[in-house]
Each structure stands twice: as structure tokens, then as C-alpha cells.
mmCIF file of C-alpha atoms in Angstrom:
data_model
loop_
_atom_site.group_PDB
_atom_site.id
_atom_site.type_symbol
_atom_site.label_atom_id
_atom_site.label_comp_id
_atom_site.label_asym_id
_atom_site.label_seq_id
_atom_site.Cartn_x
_atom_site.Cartn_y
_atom_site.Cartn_z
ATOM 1 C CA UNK Y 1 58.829 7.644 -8.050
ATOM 2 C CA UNK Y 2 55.766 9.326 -6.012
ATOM 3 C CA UNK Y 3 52.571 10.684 -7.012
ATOM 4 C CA UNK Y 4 51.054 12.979 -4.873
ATOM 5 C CA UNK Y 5 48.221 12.867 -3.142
ATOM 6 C CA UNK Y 6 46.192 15.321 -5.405
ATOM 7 C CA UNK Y 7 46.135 12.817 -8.410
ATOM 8 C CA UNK Y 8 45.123 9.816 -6.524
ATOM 9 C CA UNK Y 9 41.608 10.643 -5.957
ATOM 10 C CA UNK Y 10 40.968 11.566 -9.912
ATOM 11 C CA UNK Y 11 42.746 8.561 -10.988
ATOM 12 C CA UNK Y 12 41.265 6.679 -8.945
ATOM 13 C CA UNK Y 13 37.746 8.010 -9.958
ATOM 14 C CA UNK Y 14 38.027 8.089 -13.691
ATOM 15 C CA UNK Y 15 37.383 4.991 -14.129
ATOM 16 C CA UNK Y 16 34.509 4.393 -12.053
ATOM 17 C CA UNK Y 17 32.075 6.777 -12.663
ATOM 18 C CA UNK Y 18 31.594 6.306 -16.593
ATOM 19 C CA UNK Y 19 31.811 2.556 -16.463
ATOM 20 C CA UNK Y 20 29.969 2.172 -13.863
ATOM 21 C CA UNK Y 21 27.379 4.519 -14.799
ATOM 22 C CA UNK Y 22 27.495 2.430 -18.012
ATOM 23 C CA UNK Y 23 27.033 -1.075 -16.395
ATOM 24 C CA UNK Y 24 24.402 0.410 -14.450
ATOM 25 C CA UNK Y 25 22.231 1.499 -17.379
ATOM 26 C CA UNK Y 26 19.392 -0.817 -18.338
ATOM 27 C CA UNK Y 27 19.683 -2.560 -15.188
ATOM 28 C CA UNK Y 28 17.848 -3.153 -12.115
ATOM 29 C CA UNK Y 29 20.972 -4.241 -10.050
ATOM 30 C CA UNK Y 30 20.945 -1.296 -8.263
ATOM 31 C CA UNK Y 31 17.021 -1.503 -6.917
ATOM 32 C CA UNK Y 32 17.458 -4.451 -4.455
ATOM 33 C CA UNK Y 33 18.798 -5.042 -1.344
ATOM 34 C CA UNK Y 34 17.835 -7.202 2.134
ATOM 35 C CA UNK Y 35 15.174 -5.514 2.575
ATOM 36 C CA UNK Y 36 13.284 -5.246 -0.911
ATOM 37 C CA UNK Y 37 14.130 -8.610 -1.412
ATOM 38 C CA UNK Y 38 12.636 -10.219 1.681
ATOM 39 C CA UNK Y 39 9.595 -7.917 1.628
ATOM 40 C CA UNK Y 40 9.296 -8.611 -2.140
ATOM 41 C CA UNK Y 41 9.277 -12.492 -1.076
ATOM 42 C CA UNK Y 42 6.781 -12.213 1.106
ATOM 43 C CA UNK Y 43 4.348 -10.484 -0.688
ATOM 44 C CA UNK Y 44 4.515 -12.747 -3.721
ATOM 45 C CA UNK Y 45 4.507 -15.440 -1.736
ATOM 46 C CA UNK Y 46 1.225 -14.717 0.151
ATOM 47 C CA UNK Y 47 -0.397 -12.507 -2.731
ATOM 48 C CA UNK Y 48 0.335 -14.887 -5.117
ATOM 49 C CA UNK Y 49 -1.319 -18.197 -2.511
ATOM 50 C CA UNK Y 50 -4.375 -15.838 -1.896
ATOM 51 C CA UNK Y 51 -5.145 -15.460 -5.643
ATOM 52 C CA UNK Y 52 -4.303 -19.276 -6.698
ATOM 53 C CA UNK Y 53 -5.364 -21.216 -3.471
ATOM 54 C CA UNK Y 54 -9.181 -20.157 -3.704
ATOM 55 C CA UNK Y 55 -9.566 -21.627 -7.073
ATOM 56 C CA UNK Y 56 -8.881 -25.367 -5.117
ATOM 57 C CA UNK Y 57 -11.374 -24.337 -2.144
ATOM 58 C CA UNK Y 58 -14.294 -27.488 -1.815
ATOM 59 C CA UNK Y 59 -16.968 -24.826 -0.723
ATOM 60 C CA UNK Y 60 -17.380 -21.065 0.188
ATOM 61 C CA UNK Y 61 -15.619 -20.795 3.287
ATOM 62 C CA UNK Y 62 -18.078 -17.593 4.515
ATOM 63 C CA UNK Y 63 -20.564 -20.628 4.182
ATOM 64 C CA UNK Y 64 -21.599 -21.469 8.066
ATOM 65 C CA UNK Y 65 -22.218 -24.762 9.295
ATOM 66 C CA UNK Y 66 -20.417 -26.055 6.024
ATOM 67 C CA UNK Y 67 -18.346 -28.907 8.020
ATOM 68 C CA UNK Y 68 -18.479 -29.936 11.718
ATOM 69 C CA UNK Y 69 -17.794 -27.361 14.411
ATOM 70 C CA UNK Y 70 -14.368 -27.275 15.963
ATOM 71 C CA UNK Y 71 -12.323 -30.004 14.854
ATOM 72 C CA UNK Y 72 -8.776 -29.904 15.733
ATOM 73 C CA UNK Y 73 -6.218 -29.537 13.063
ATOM 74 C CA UNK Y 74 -6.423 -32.432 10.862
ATOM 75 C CA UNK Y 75 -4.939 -33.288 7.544
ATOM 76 C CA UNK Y 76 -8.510 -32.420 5.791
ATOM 77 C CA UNK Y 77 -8.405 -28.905 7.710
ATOM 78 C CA UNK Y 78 -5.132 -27.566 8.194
ATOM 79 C CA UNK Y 79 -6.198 -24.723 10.855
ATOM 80 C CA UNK Y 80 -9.408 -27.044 12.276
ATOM 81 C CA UNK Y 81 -13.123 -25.364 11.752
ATOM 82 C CA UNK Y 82 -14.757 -22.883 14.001
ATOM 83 C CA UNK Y 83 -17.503 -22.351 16.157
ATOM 84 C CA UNK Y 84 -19.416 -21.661 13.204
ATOM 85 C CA UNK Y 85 -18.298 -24.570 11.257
ATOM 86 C CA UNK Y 86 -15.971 -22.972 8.759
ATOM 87 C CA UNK Y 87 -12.639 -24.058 7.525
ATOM 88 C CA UNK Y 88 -10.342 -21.966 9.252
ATOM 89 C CA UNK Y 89 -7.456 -22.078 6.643
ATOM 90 C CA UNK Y 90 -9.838 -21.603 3.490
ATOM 91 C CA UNK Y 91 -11.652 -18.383 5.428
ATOM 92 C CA UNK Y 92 -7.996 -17.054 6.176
ATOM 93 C CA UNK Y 93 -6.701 -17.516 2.255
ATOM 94 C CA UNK Y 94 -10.205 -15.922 1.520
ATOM 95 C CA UNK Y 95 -9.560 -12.926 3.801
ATOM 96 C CA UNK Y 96 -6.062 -12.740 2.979
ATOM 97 C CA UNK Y 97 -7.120 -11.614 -0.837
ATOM 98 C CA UNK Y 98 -9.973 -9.412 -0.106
ATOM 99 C CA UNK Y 99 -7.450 -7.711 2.620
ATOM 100 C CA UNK Y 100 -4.990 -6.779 -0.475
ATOM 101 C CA UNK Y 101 -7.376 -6.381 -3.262
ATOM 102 C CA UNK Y 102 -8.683 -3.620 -0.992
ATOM 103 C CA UNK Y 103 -5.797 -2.463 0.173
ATOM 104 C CA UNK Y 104 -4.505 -2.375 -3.985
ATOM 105 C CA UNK Y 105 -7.800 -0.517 -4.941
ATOM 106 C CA UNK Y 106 -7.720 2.324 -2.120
ATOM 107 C CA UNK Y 107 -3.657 2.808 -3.328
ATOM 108 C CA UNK Y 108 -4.456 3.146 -6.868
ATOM 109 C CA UNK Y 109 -7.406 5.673 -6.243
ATOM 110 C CA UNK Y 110 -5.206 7.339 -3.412
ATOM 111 C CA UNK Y 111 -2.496 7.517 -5.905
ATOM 112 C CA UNK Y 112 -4.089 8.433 -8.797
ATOM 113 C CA UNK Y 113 -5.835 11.024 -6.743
ATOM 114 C CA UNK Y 114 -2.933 12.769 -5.178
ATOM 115 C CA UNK Y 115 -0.878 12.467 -8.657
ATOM 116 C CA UNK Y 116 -2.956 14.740 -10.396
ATOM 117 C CA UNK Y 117 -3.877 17.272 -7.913
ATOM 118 C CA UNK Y 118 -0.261 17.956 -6.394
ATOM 119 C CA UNK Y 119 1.697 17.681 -9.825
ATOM 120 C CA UNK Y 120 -1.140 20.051 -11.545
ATOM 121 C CA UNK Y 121 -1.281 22.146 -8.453
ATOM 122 C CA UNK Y 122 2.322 22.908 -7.851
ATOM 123 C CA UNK Y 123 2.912 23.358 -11.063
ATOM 124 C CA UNK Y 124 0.407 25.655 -12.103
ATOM 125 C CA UNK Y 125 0.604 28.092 -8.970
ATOM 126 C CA UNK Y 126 -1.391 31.302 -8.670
ATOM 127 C CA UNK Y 127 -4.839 31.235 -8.178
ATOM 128 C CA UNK Y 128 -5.105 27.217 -8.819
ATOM 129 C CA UNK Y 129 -2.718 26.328 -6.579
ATOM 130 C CA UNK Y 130 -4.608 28.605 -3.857
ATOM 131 C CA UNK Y 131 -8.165 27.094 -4.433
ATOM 132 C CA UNK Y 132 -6.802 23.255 -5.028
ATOM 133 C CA UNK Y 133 -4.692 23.785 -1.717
ATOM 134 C CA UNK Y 134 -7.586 24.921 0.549
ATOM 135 C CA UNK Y 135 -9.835 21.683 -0.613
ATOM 136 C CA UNK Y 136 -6.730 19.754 0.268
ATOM 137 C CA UNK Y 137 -6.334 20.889 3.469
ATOM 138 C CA UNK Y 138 -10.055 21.179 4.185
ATOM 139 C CA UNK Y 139 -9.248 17.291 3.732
ATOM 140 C CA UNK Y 140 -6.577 16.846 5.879
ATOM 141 C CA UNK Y 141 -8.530 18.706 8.706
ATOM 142 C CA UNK Y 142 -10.720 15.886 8.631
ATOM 143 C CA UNK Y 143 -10.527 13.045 11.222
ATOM 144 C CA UNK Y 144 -10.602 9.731 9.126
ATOM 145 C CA UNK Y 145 -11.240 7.308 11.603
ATOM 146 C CA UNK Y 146 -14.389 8.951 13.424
ATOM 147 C CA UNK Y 147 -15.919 9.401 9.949
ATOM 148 C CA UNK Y 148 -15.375 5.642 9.541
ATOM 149 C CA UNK Y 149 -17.121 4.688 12.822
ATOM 150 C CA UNK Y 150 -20.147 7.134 12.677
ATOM 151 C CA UNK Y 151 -20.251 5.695 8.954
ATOM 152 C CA UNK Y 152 -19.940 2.075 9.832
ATOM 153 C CA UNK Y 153 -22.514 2.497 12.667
ATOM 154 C CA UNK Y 154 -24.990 4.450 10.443
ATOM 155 C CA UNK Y 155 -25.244 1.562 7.719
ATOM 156 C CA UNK Y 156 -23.963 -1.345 10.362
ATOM 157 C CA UNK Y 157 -24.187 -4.597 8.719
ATOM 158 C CA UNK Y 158 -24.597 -3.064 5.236
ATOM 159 C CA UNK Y 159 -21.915 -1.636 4.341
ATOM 160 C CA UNK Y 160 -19.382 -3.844 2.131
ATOM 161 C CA UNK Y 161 -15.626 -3.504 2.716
ATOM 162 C CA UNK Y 162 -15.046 -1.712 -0.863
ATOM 163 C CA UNK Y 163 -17.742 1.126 0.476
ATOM 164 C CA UNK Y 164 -15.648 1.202 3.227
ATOM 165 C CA UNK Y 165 -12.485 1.022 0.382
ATOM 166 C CA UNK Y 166 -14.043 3.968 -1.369
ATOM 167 C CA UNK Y 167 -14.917 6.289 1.968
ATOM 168 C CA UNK Y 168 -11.152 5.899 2.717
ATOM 169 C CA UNK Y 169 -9.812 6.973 -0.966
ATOM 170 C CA UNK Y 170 -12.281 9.938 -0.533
ATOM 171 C CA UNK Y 171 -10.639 11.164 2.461
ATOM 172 C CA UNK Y 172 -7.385 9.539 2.421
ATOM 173 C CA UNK Y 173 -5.543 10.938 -0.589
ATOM 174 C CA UNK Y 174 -4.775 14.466 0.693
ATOM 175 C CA UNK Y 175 -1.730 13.593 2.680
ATOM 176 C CA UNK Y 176 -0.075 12.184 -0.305
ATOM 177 C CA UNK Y 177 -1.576 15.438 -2.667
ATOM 178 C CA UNK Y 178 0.221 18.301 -1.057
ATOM 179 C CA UNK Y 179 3.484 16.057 -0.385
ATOM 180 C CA UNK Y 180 3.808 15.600 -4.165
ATOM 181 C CA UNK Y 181 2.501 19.810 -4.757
ATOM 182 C CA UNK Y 182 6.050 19.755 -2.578
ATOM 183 C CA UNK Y 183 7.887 18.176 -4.753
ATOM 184 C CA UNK Y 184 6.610 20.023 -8.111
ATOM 185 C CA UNK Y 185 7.151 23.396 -6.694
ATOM 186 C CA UNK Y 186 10.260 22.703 -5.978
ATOM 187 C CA UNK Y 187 11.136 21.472 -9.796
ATOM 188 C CA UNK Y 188 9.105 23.813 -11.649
ATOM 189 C CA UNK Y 189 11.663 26.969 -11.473
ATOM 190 C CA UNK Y 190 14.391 24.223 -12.216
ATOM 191 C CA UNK Y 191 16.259 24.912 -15.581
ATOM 192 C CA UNK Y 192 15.106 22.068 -17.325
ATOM 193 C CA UNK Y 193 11.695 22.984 -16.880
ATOM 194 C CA UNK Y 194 12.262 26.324 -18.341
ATOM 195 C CA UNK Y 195 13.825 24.695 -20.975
ATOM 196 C CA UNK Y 196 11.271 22.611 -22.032
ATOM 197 C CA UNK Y 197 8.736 25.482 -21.476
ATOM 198 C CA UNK Y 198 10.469 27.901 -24.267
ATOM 199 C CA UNK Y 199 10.800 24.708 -26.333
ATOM 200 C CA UNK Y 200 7.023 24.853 -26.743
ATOM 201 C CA UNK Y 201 5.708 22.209 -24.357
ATOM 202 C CA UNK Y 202 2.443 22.640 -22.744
ATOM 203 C CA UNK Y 203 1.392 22.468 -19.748
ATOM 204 C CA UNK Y 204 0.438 18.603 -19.868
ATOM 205 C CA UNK Y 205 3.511 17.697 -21.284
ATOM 206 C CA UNK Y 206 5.796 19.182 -18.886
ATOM 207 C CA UNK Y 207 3.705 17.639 -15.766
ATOM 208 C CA UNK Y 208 3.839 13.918 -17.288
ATOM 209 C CA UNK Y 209 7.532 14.107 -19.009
ATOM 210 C CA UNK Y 210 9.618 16.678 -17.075
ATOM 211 C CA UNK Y 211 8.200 16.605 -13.495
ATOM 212 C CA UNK Y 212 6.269 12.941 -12.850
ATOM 213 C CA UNK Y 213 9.785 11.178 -13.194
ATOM 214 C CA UNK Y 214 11.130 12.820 -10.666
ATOM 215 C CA UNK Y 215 7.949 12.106 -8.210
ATOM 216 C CA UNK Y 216 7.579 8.448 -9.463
ATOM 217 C CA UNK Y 217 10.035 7.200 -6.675
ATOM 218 C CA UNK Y 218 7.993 8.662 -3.975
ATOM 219 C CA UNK Y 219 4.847 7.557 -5.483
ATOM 220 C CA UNK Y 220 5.931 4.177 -5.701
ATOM 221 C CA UNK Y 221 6.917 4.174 -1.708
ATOM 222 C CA UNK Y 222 3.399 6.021 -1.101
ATOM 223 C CA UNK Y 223 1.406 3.259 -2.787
ATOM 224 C CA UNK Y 224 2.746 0.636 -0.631
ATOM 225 C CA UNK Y 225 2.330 2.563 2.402
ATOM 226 C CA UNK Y 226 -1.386 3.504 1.489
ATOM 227 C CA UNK Y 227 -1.715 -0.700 0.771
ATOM 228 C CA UNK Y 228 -1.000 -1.169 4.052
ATOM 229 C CA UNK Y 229 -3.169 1.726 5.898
ATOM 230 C CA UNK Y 230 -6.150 0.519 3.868
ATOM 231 C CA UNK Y 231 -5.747 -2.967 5.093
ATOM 232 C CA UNK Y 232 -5.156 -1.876 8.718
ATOM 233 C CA UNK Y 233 -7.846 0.563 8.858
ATOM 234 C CA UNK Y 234 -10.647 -1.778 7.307
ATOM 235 C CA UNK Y 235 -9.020 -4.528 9.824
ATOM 236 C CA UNK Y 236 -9.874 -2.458 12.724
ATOM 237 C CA UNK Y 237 -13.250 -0.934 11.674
ATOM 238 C CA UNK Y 238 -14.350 -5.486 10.809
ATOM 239 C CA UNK Y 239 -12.897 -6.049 14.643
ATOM 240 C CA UNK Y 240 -15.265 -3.698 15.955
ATOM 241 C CA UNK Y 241 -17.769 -4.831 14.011
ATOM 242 C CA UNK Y 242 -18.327 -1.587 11.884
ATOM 243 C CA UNK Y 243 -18.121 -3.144 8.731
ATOM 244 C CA UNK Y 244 -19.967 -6.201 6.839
ATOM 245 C CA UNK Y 245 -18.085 -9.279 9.055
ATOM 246 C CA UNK Y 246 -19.893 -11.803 6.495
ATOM 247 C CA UNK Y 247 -17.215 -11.308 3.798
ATOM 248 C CA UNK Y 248 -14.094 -13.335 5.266
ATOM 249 C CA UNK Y 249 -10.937 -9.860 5.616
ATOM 250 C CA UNK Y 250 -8.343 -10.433 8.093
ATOM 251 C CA UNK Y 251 -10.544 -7.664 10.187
ATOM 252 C CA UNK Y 252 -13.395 -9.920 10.149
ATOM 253 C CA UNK Y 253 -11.450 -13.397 10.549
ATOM 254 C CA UNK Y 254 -10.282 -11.832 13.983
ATOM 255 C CA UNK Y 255 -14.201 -10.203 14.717
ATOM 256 C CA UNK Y 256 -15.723 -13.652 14.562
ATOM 257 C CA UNK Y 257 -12.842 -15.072 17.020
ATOM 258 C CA UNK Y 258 -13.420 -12.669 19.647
ATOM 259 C CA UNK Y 259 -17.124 -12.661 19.077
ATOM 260 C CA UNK Y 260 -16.874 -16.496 19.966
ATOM 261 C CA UNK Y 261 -14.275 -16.447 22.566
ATOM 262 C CA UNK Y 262 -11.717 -18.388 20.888
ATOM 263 C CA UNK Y 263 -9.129 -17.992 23.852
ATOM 264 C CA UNK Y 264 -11.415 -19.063 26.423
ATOM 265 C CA UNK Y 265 -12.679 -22.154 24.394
ATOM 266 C CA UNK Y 266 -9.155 -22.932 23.543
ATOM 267 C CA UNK Y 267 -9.080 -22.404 20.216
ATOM 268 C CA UNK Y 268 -6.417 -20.428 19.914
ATOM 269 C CA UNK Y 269 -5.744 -21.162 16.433
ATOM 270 C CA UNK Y 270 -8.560 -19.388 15.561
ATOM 271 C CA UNK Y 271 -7.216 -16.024 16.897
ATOM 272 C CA UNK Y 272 -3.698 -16.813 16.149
ATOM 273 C CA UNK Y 273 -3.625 -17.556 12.612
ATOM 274 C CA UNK Y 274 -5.153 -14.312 10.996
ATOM 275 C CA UNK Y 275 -2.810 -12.285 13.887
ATOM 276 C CA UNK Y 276 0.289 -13.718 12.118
ATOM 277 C CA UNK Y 277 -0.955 -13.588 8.535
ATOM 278 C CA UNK Y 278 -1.652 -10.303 9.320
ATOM 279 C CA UNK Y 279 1.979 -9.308 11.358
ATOM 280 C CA UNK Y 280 3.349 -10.917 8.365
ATOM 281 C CA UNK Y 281 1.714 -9.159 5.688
ATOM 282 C CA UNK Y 282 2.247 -5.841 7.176
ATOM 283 C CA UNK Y 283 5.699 -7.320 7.781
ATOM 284 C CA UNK Y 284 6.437 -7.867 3.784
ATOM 285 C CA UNK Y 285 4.548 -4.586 2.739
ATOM 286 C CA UNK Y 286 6.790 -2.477 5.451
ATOM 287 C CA UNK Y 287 9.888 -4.422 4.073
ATOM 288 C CA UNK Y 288 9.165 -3.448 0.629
ATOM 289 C CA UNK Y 289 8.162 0.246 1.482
ATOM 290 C CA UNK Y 290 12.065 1.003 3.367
ATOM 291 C CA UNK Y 291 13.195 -1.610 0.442
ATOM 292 C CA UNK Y 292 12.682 0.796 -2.269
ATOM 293 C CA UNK Y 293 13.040 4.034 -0.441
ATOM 294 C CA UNK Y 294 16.700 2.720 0.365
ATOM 295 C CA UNK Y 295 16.935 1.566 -3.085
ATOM 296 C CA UNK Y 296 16.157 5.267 -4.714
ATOM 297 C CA UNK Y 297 18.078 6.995 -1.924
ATOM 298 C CA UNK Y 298 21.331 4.856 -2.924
ATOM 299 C CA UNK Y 299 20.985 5.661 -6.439
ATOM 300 C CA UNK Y 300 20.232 9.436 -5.749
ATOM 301 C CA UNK Y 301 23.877 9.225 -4.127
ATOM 302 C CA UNK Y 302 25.796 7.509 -6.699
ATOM 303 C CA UNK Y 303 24.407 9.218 -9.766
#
């Protein structure tokens, strides 16, 4: 006996989709991969050292002239001490925690930002839509990193790195605002949404129940992205000494070793270390970033 070839593919699919759509449910199987994994690693590896480690430091590594100036690498100081007689390795766990706690403050204000004013404005159309969408591209018009510098220079020296946190939140979150507008005009003439307009839901409701899910994926990608271009962008403004080098960042790790001509005094350690921590942070948080975005793709094409 044959079957023909027009059964095979439904008997062969039967099976699969409802179980599997079943095994699937209430677990988070299907979010990792390589990727995700590795970058998730990394980042709780080094997130988690930079918030424990400084509990065990002996002093205040910003602290100058707090041990002898530049002893090798020892077993009392992993990375040596600098020019300015800091412990390399405790002023590099230091930076690596203000780097992220920066980088996590500017995403959550970036996100929160963008959130509201693209779901509310791409859902609400008409004359909203017109005047929200002409601040955000007024926004987008504007160059970032020349306002940073003419900033920076303005207040040199004074500035702390969450000012310079709070200047990039202000004009960093309208990228993110009229990608997510995007997305809710393109879901707000979907059936669902109709539905649950008839069914008496407001305007709130609809934006935070029908249409957010549906954005959360991309907001959860955006966050890490906007973790990383805080960290970068506060690490280049500290390198050109724009913003307040005192506080140990990776920016300002790296400021301190050029400043002192770590290569041509041959500590190279100096210079090295924060360029790796910081290649390796970037590393875990661009991981994570294509991590998920592979993840949601994957499950976009199988449900």
C-alpha cells in the first residue's frame, strides 16, 4: 500500500504543531540560544563582580597616592598601581559599575521615554500624532555628540557622569520613539484592536494590553542597545576629558592612562586592562542584543 504525497505533509504536521505549541507554553526553552547564552554569561559575570567586588575594596580606589606608584603586578595588586598611586584592578571594578549603572539609567529613561510617546502617538493619530511627531523629529535633527562636547567643555571638570547620563536620555530617546509610533500604527487598524475598542476599552487600556505586547520584544532589544551607546558615548566624552575623570568609568580609567603615557612608561597594563573590560562588555551586551532578537524572530516563525 501507498499514500500519496498529499497526505504526508498533514500527517506529518498534526502532531507537531499542537503538542508542540503545548510543550512550549510556560516555558522559556525557546528564548536561548549561543548567542543569548554567552552574552547572558558575560554580563552576569562582570555585572554581578562590579556590584559584589567593591564591597571587599581596602580603600577608595579614586583615592590618589593611596599605595606606592607603579608597582608591577603583585599578589596584593592584581593589575599593579599607577602613576597616581591607585590600585589598578579596584579603579577598573569601580569603573566597570558606574559604566553600567549609567548605561542601565540612560536605557530605562530612553525606554520609558520612547514607550509612551510612540505607543500614545501612533495610536492616537490625528492632530497628536502630528504635534508629538514634529518634537520627535525636531529631536532627531539634533547632533548628539556636538551637544555633548560644547556641554562638557562649558562645565569642564564639573559635570558628573549622570549629568552627562541625563543630557543623553534628553536627546537620545527619539530614535527609539518614532520606531515604536511604527509599530503601533501598524497594529492599531488590526482586528483585535477594533475588537477590544467596541468592547469598551479606553484608550489606556488598549495601549498597555492590546498593543505594548506586541512592542515588548523590540523594547527589550532597544534597552540593551541604548546600555551600550550610553556606556560608549560617556567612554569617549571621559577620554577626551569632557566629563568629571575623578569618578573611576571605563572612559576615565583609559583618560588617566593616556594622560600619563602608560605605553611609553611601559605600563601597558594600565591601558590594556580597561580596553578589554571594555571590548568585553560591549562584547556580552552585543551578544545579548542579536541573542534575543534571534530568539523572538524564531518564535515569530514557529508560532
Amino acid at each position: 500500500m501507498s499514500m500519496s504525497k498529499d497526505v504526508d505533509p498533514i500527517v506529518l504536521a498534526v502532531p507537531a504543531g499542537p503538542i508542540a505549541k503545548s510543550r512550549r507554553r510556560g516555558s522559556l526553552v525557546w528564548l536561548f540560544n549561543p548567542r543569548l547564552s554567552i552574552g547572558l554569561v558575560i554580563l552576569v559575570v562582570m555585572g554581578l563582580g562590579s556590584m559584589i567586588l567593591p564591597w571587599f575594596a581596602p580603600v577608595d580606589p579614586s583615592i590618589q597616592a593611596s599605595y606606592m606608584r607603579n608597582l608591577p603586578v603583585s599578589g596584593v595588586h592584581w593589575l599593579g598601581t599607577n602613576s597616581l598611586g591607585q590600585d589598578i584592578f579596584w579603579f577598573l571594578v569601580f569603573a566597570i559599575r558606574n559604566s553600567l549603572a549609567l548605561g542601565v539609567l540612560v536605557a530605562v529613561g530612553v525606554t520609558l521615554i520612547a514607550t509612551i510617546v510612540g505607543l500614545s502617538a501612533g495610536y492616537i493619530g490625528g492632530r497628536f500624532e502630528r504635534v508629538v511627531m514634529l518634537i520627535v523629529d525636531t529631536f532627531i535633527t539634533i547632533p548628539l555628540l556636538p551637544i555633548l562636547i560644547i556641554l562638557g567643555a562649558l562645565i569642564r571638570g564639573n559635570t558628573s557622569f549622570f549629568t552627562v547620563g541625563l543630557i543623553i536620555i534628553i536627546f537620545g530617546w527619539a530614535w527609539d520613539a518614532r520606531t515604536v509610533r511604527s509599530m503601533a500604527l501598524s497594529l492599531r487598524e488590526r482586528e483585535f484592536i477594533n475588537m477590544a475598542r467596541f468592547s469598551g476599552a479606553n484608550t489606556l487600556q488598549i495601549i498597555t494590553r492590546e498593543i505594548f505586547p506586541y512592542v515588548s520584544a523590540y523594547m527589550v532589544v532597544g534597552f540593551i542597545n541604548v546600555v551600550l551607546f550610553a556606556i560608549n558615548t560617556e567612554a569617549t566624552l571621559a577620554v577626551i576629558g569632557l566629563s568629571k575623570v575623578e569618578v573611576p568609568t571605563l572612559g576615565s580609567i583609559i583618560f588617566w592612562a593616556l594622560n600619563y603615557n602608560a605605553l611609553f612608561t611601559g605600563q601597558y597594563v594600565w591601558l590594556v586592562a580597561p580596553i578589554v573590560a571594555t571590548v568585553t562588555l560591549f562584547l556580552g551586551l552585543f551578544l545579548t542584543s542579536t541573542g534575543f532578537n534571534q530568539a523572538f524572530a524564531s518564535k515569530r516563525g514557529v508560532s
